[in-house]
CSV table of N, CA and C in Angstrom, one decimal:
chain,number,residue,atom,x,y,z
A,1261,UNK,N,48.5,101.2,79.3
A,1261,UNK,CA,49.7,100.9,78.4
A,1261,UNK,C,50.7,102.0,78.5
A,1262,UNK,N,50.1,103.4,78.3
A,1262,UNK,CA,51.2,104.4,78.3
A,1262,UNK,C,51.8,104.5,79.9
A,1263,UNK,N,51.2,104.6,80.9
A,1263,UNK,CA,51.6,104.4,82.2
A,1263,UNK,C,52.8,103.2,82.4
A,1264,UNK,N,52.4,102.2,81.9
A,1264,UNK,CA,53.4,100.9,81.7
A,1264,UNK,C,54.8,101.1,80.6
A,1265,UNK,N,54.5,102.0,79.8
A,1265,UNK,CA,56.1,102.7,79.1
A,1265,UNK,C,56.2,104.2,79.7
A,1266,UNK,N,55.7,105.0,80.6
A,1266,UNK,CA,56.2,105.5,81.2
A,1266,UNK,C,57.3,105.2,82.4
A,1267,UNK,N,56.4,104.2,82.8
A,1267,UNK,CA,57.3,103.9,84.3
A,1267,UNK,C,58.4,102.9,83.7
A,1268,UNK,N,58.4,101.9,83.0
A,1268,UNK,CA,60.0,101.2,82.2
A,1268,UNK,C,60.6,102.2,81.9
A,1269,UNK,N,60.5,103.7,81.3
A,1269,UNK,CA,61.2,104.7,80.7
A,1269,UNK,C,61.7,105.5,82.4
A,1270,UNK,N,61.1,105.7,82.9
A,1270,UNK,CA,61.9,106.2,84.7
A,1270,UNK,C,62.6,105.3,85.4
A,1271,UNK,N,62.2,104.2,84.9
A,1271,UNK,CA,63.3,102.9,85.3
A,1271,UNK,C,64.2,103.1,84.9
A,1272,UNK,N,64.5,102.5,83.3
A,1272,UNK,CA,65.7,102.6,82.6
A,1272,UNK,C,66.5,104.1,82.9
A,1273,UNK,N,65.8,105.1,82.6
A,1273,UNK,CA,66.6,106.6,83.3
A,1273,UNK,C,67.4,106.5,84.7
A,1274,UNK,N,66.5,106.0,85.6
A,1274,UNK,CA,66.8,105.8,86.8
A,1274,UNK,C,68.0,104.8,87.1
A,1275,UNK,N,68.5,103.8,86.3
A,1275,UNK,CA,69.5,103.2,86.4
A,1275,UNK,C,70.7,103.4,85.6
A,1276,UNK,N,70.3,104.2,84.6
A,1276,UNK,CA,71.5,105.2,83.8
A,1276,UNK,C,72.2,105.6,84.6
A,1277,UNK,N,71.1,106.4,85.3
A,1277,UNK,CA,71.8,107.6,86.1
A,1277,UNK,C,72.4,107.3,87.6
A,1278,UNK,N,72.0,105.9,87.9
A,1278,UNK,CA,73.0,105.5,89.2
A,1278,UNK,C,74.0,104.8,88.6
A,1279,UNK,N,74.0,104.4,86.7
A,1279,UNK,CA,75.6,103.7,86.9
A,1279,UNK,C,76.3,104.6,86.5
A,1280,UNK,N,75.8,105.7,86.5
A,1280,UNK,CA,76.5,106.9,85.5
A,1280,UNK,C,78.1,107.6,86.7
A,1281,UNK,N,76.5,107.6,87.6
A,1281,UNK,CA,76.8,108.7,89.1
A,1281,UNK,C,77.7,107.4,89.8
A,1282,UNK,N,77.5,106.3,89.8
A,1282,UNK,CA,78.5,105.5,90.5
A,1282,UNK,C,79.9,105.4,90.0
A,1283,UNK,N,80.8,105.7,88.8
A,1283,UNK,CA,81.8,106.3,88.5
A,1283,UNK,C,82.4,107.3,89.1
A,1284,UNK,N,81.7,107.9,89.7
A,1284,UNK,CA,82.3,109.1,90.4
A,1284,UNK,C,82.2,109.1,92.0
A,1285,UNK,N,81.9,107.7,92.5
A,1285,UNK,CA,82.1,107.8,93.9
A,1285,UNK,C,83.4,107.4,94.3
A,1286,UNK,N,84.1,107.9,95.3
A,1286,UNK,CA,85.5,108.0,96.0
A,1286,UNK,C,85.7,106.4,96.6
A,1287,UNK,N,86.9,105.8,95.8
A,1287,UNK,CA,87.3,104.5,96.0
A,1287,UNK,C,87.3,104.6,97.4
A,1288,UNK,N,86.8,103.7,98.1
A,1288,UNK,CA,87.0,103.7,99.5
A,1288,UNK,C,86.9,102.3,100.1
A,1289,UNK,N,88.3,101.5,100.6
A,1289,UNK,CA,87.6,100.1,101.3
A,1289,UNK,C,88.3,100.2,102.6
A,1290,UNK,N,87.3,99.4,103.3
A,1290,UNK,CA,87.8,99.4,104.7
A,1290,UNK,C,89.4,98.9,104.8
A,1291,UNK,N,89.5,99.7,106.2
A,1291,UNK,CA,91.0,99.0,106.7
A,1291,UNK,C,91.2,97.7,107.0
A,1292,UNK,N,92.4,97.6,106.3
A,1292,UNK,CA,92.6,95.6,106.1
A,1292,UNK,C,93.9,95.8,107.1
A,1293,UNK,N,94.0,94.9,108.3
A,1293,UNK,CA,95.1,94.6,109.4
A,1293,UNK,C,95.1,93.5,109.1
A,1294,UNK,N,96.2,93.0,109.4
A,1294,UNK,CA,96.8,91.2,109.5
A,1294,UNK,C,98.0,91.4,110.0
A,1295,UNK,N,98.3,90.2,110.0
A,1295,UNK,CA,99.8,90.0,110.5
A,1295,UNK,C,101.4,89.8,109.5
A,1296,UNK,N,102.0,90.2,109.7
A,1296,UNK,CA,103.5,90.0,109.1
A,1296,UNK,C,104.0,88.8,110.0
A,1297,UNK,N,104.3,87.5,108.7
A,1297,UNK,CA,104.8,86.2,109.0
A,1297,UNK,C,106.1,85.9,108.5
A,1298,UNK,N,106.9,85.4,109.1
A,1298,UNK,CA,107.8,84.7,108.7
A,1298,UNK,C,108.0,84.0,107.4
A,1299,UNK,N,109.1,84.3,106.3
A,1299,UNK,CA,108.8,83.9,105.0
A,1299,UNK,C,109.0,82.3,105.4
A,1300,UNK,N,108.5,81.6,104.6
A,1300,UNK,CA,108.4,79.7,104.5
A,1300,UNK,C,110.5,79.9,103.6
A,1301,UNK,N,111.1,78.8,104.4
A,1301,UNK,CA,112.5,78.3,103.9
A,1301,UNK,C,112.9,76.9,103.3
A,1302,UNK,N,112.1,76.8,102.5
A,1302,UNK,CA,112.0,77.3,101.2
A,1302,UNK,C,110.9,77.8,100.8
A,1303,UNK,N,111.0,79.2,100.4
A,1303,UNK,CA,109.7,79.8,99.6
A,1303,UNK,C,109.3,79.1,98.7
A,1304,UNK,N,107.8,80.0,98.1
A,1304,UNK,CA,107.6,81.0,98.4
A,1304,UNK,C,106.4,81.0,100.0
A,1305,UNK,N,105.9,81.9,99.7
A,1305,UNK,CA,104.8,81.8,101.0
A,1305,UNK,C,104.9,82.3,102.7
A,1306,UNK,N,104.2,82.1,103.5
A,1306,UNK,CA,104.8,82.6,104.7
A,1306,UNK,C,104.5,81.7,105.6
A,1307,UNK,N,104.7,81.6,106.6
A,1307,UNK,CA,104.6,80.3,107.7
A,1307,UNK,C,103.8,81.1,108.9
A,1308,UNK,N,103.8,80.8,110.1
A,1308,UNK,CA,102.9,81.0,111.0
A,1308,UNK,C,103.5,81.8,112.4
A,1309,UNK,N,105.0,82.1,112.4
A,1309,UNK,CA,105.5,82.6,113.2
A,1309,UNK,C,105.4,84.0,112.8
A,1310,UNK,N,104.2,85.0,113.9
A,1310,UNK,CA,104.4,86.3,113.9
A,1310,UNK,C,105.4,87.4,114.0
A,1311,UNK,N,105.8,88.1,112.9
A,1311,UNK,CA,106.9,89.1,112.5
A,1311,UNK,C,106.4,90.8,113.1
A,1312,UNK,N,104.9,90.9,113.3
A,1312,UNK,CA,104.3,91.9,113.6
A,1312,UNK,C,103.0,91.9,113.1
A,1313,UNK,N,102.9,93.5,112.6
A,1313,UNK,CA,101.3,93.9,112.5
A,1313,UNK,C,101.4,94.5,111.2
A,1314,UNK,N,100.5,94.8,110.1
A,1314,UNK,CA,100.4,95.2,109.0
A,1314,UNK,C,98.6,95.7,108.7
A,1315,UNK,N,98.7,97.3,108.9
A,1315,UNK,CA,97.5,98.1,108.5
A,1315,UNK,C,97.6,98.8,106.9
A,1316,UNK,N,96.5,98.8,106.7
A,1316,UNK,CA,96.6,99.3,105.3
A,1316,UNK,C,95.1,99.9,105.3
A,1317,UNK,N,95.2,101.1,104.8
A,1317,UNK,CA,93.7,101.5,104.4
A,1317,UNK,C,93.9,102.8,103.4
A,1318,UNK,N,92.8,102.4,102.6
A,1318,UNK,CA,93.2,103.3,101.1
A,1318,UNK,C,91.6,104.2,101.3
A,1319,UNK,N,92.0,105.3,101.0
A,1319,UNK,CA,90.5,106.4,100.7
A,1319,UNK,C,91.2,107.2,99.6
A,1320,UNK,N,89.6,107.0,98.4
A,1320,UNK,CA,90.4,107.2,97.6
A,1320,UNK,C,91.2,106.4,96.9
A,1321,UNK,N,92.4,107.3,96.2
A,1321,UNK,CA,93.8,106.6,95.6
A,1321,UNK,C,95.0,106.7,96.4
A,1322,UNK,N,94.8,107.2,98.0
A,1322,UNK,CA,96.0,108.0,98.6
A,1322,UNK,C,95.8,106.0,99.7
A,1323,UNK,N,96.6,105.4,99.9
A,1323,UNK,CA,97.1,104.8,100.9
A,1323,UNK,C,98.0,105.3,101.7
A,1324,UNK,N,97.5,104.4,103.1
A,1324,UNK,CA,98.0,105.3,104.4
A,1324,UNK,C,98.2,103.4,104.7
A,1325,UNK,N,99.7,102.8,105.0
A,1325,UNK,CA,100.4,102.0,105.6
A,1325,UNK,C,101.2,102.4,106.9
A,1326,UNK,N,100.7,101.2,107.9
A,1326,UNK,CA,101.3,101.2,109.4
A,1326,UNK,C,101.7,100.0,109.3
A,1327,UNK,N,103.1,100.0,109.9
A,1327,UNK,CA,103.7,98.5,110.2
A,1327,UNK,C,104.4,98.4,111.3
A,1328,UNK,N,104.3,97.4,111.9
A,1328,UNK,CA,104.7,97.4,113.5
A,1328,UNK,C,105.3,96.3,113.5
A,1329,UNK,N,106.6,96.2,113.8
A,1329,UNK,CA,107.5,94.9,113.5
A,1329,UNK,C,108.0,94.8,115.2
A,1330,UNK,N,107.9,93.4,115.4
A,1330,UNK,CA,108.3,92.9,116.8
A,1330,UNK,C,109.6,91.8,116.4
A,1331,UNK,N,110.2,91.9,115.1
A,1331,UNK,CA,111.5,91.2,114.7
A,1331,UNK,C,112.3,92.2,115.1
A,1332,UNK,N,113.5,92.2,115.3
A,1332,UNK,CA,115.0,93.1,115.2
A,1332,UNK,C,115.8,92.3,113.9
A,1333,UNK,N,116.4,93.4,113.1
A,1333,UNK,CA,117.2,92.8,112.3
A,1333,UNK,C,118.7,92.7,112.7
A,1334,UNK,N,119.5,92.0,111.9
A,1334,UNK,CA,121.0,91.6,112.3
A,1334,UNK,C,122.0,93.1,112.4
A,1335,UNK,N,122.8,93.2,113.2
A,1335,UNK,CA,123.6,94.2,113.1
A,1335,UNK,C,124.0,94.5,111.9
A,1336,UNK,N,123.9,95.8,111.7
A,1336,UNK,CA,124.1,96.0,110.2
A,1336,UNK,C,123.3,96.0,109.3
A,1337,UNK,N,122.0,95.8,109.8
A,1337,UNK,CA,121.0,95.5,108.3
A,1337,UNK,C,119.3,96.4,108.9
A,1338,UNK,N,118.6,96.4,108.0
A,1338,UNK,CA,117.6,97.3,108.5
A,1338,UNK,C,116.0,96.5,107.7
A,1339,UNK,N,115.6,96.6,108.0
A,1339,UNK,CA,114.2,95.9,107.5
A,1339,UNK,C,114.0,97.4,106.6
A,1340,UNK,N,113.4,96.6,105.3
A,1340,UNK,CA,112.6,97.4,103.9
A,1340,UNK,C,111.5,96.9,103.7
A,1341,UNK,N,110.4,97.7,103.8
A,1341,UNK,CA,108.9,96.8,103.0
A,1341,UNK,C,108.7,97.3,102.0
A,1342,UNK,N,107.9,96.5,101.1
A,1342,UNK,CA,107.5,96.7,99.9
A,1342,UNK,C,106.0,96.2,99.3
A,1343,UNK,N,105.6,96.2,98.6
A,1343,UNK,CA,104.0,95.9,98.3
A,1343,UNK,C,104.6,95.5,96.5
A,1344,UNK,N,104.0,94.0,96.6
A,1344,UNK,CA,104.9,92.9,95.5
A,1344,UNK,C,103.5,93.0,94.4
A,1345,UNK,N,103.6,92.7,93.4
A,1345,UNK,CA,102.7,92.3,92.4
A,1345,UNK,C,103.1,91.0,92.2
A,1346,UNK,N,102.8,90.1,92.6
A,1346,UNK,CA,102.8,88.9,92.8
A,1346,UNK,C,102.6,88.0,91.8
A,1347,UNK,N,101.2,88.5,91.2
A,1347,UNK,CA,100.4,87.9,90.6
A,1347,UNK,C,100.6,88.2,88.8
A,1348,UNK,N,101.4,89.1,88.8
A,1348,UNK,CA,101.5,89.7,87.8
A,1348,UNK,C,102.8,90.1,87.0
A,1349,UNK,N,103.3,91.6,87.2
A,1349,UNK,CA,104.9,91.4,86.9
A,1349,UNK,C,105.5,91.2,87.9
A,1350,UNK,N,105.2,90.9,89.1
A,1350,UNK,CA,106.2,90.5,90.5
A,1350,UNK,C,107.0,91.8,90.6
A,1351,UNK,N,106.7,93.1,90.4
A,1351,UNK,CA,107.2,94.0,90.2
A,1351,UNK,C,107.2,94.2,91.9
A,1352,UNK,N,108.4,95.6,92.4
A,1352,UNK,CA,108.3,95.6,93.8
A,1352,UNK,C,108.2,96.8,94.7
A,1353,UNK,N,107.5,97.3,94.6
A,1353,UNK,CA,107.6,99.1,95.1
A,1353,UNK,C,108.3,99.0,96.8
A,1354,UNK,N,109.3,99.6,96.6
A,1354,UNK,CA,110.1,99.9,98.0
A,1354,UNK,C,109.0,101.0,98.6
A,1355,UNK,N,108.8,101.0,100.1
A,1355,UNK,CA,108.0,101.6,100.8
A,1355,UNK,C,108.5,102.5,101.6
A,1356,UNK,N,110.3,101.9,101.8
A,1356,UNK,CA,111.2,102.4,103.0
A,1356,UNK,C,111.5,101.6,103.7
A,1357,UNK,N,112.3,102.0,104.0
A,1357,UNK,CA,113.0,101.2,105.5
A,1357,UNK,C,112.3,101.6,107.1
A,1358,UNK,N,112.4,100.3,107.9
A,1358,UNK,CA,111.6,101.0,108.9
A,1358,UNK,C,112.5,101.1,109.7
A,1359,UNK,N,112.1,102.4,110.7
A,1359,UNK,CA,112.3,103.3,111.8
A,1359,UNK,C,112.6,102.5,113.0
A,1360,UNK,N,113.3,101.8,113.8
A,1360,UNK,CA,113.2,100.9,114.2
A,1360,UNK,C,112.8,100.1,114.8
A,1361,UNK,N,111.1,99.5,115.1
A,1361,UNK,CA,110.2,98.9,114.6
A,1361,UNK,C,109.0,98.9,114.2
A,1362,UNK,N,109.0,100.3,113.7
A,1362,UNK,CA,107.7,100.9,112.7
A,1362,UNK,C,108.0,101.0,111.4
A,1363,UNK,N,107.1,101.9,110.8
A,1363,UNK,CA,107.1,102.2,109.0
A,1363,UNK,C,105.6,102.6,108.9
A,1364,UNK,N,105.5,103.9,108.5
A,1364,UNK,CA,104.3,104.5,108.6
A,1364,UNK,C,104.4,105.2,107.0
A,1365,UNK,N,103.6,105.0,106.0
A,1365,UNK,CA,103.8,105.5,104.5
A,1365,UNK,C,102.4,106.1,104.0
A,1366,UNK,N,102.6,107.6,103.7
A,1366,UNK,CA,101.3,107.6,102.7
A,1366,UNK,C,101.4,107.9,101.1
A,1367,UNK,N,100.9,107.5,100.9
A,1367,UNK,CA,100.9,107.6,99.6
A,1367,UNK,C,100.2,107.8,98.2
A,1368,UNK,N,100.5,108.7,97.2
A,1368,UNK,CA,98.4,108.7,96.5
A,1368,UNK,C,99.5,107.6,95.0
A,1369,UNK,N,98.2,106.1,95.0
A,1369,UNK,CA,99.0,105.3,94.2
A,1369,UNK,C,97.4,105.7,92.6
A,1370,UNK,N,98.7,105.4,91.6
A,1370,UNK,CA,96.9,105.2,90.1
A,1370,UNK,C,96.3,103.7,90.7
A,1371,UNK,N,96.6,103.1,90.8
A,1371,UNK,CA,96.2,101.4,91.2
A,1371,UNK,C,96.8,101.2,92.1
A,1372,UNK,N,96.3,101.0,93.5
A,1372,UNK,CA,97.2,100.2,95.1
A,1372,UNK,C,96.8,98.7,94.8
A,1373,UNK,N,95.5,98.5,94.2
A,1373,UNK,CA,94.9,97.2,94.4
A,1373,UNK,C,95.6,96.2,93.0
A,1374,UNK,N,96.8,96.6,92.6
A,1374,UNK,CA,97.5,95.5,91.7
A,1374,UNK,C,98.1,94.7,92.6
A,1375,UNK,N,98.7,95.1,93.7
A,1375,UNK,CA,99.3,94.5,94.7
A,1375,UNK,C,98.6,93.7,95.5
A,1376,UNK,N,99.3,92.7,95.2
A,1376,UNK,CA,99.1,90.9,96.1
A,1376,UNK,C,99.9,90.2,97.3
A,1377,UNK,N,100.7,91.3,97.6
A,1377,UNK,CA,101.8,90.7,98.8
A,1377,UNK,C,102.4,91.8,99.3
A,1378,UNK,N,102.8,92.1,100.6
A,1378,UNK,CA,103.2,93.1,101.4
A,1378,UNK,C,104.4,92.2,101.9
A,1379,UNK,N,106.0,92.6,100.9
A,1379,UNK,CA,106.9,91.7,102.2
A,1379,UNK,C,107.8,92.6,102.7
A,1380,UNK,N,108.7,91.9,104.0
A,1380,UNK,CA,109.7,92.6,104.7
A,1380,UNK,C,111.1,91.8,104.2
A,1381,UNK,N,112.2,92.7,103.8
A,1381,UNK,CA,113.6,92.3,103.5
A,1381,UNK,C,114.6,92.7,104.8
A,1382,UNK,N,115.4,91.9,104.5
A,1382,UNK,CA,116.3,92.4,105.9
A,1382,UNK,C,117.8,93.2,104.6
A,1383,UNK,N,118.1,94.3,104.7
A,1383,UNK,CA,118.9,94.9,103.7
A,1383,UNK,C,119.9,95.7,104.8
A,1384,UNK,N,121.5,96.0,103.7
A,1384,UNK,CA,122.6,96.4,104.5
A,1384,UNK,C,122.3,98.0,104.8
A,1385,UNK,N,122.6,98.3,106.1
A,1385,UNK,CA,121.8,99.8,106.1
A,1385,UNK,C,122.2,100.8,105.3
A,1386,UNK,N,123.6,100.7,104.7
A,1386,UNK,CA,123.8,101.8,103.3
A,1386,UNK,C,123.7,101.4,102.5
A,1387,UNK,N,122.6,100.1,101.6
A,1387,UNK,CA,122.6,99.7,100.6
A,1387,UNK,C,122.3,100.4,99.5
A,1388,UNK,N,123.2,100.2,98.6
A,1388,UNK,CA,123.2,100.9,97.4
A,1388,UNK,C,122.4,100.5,96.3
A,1389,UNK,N,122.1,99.0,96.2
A,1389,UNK,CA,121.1,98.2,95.8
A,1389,UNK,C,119.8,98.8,95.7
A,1390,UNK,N,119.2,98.8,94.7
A,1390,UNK,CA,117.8,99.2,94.8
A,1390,UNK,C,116.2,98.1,94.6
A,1391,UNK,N,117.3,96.8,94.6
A,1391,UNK,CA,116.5,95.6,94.3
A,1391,UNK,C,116.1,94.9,95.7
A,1392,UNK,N,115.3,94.1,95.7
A,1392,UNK,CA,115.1,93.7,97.2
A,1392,UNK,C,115.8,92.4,97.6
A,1393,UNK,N,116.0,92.4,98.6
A,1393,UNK,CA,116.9,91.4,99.0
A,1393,UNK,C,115.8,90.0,99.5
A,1394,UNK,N,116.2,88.9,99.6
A,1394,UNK,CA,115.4,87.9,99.6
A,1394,UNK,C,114.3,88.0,101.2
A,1395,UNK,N,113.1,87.7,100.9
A,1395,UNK,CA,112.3,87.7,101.5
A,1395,UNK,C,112.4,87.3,103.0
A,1396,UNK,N,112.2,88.3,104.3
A,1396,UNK,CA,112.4,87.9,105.8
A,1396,UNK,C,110.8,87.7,105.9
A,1397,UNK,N,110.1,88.2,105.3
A,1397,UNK,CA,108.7,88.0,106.0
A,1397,UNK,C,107.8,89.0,105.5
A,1398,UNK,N,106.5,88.4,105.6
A,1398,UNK,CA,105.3,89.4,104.8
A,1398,UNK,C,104.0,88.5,105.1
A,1399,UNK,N,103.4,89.3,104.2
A,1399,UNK,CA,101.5,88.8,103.9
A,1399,UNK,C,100.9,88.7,103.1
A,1400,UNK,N,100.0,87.7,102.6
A,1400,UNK,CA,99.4,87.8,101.3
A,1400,UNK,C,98.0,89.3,101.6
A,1401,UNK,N,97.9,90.2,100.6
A,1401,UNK,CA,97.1,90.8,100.7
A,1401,UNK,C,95.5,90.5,100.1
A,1402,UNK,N,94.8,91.1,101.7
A,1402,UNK,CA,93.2,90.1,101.8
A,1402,UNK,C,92.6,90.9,100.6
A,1403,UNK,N,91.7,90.9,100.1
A,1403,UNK,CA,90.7,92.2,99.3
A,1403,UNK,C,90.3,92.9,100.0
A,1404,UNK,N,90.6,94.1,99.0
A,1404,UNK,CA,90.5,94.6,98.0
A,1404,UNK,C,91.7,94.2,96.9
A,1405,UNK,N,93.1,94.0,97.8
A,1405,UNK,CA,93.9,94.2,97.3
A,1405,UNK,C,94.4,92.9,95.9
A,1406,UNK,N,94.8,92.8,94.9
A,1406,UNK,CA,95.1,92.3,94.4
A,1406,UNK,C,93.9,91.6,93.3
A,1407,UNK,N,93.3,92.8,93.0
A,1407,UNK,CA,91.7,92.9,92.1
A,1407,UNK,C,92.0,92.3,91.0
């Protein structure tokens, strides 16, 4: 009997102490690639015609974004990505304008994984605007993203 509440008592300790110690392991999910599509006309959503490539991988709270765009935008205008809360306040974190046909971002976010949509805007290249202009194309984000 005492052997039989000894070992329940190294149990129970024993799983304390891995949910305790699992708080403190380094968020880490694998890198998520997909594709940048074409937004649907009429939104919302995206359609099936390839806009490029979209890498994401977070260690940690620091995200490291690669984007590789095989669109050109209109004279005068410049592609902006952003990472959308979709799901929630539709809020829109500008990422930058890409380089012309990359965008490479790191960044240490409190939460990356609120975010449910990765889109591309086509904006005037001195825009003074800091709101995003209507959707050229993006991705819904796979999980982790959008927890």
């Amino acid at each position: 009997m005492i052997k039989t509440k000894i070992t329940l008592v190294l149990i129970v300790i024993a799983t304390l102490f891995s949910m305790t110690t699992a708080n403190f392991q380094p968020l880490k999910a694998e890198p998520v690639i997909m594709d940048i599509n074409k937004a649907k006309d009429p939104g919302p959503g995206f359609g099936t015609e390839k806009l490029g490539t979209l890498s994401i991988d977070t260690q940690n709270k620091t995200v490291d974004i690669s984007v590789n765009l095989t669109a050109v935008p209109k004279q005068d205008k410049v592609f902006e990505a952003w990472l959308v809360d979709a799901d929630g306040s539709n809020y829109k974190l500008s990422l930058g304008a890409a380089d012309g046909n990359s965008l490479k971002v790191s960044d240490h976010m409190v939460n990356p994984y609120t975010y449910t949509e990765f889109i591309i805007t086509e904006e005037p290249i001195d825009d003074a605007d800091p709101n995003a202009a209507g959707t050229y194309g993006g991705a819904e984000l796979q999980a982790p993203f959008g927890q």
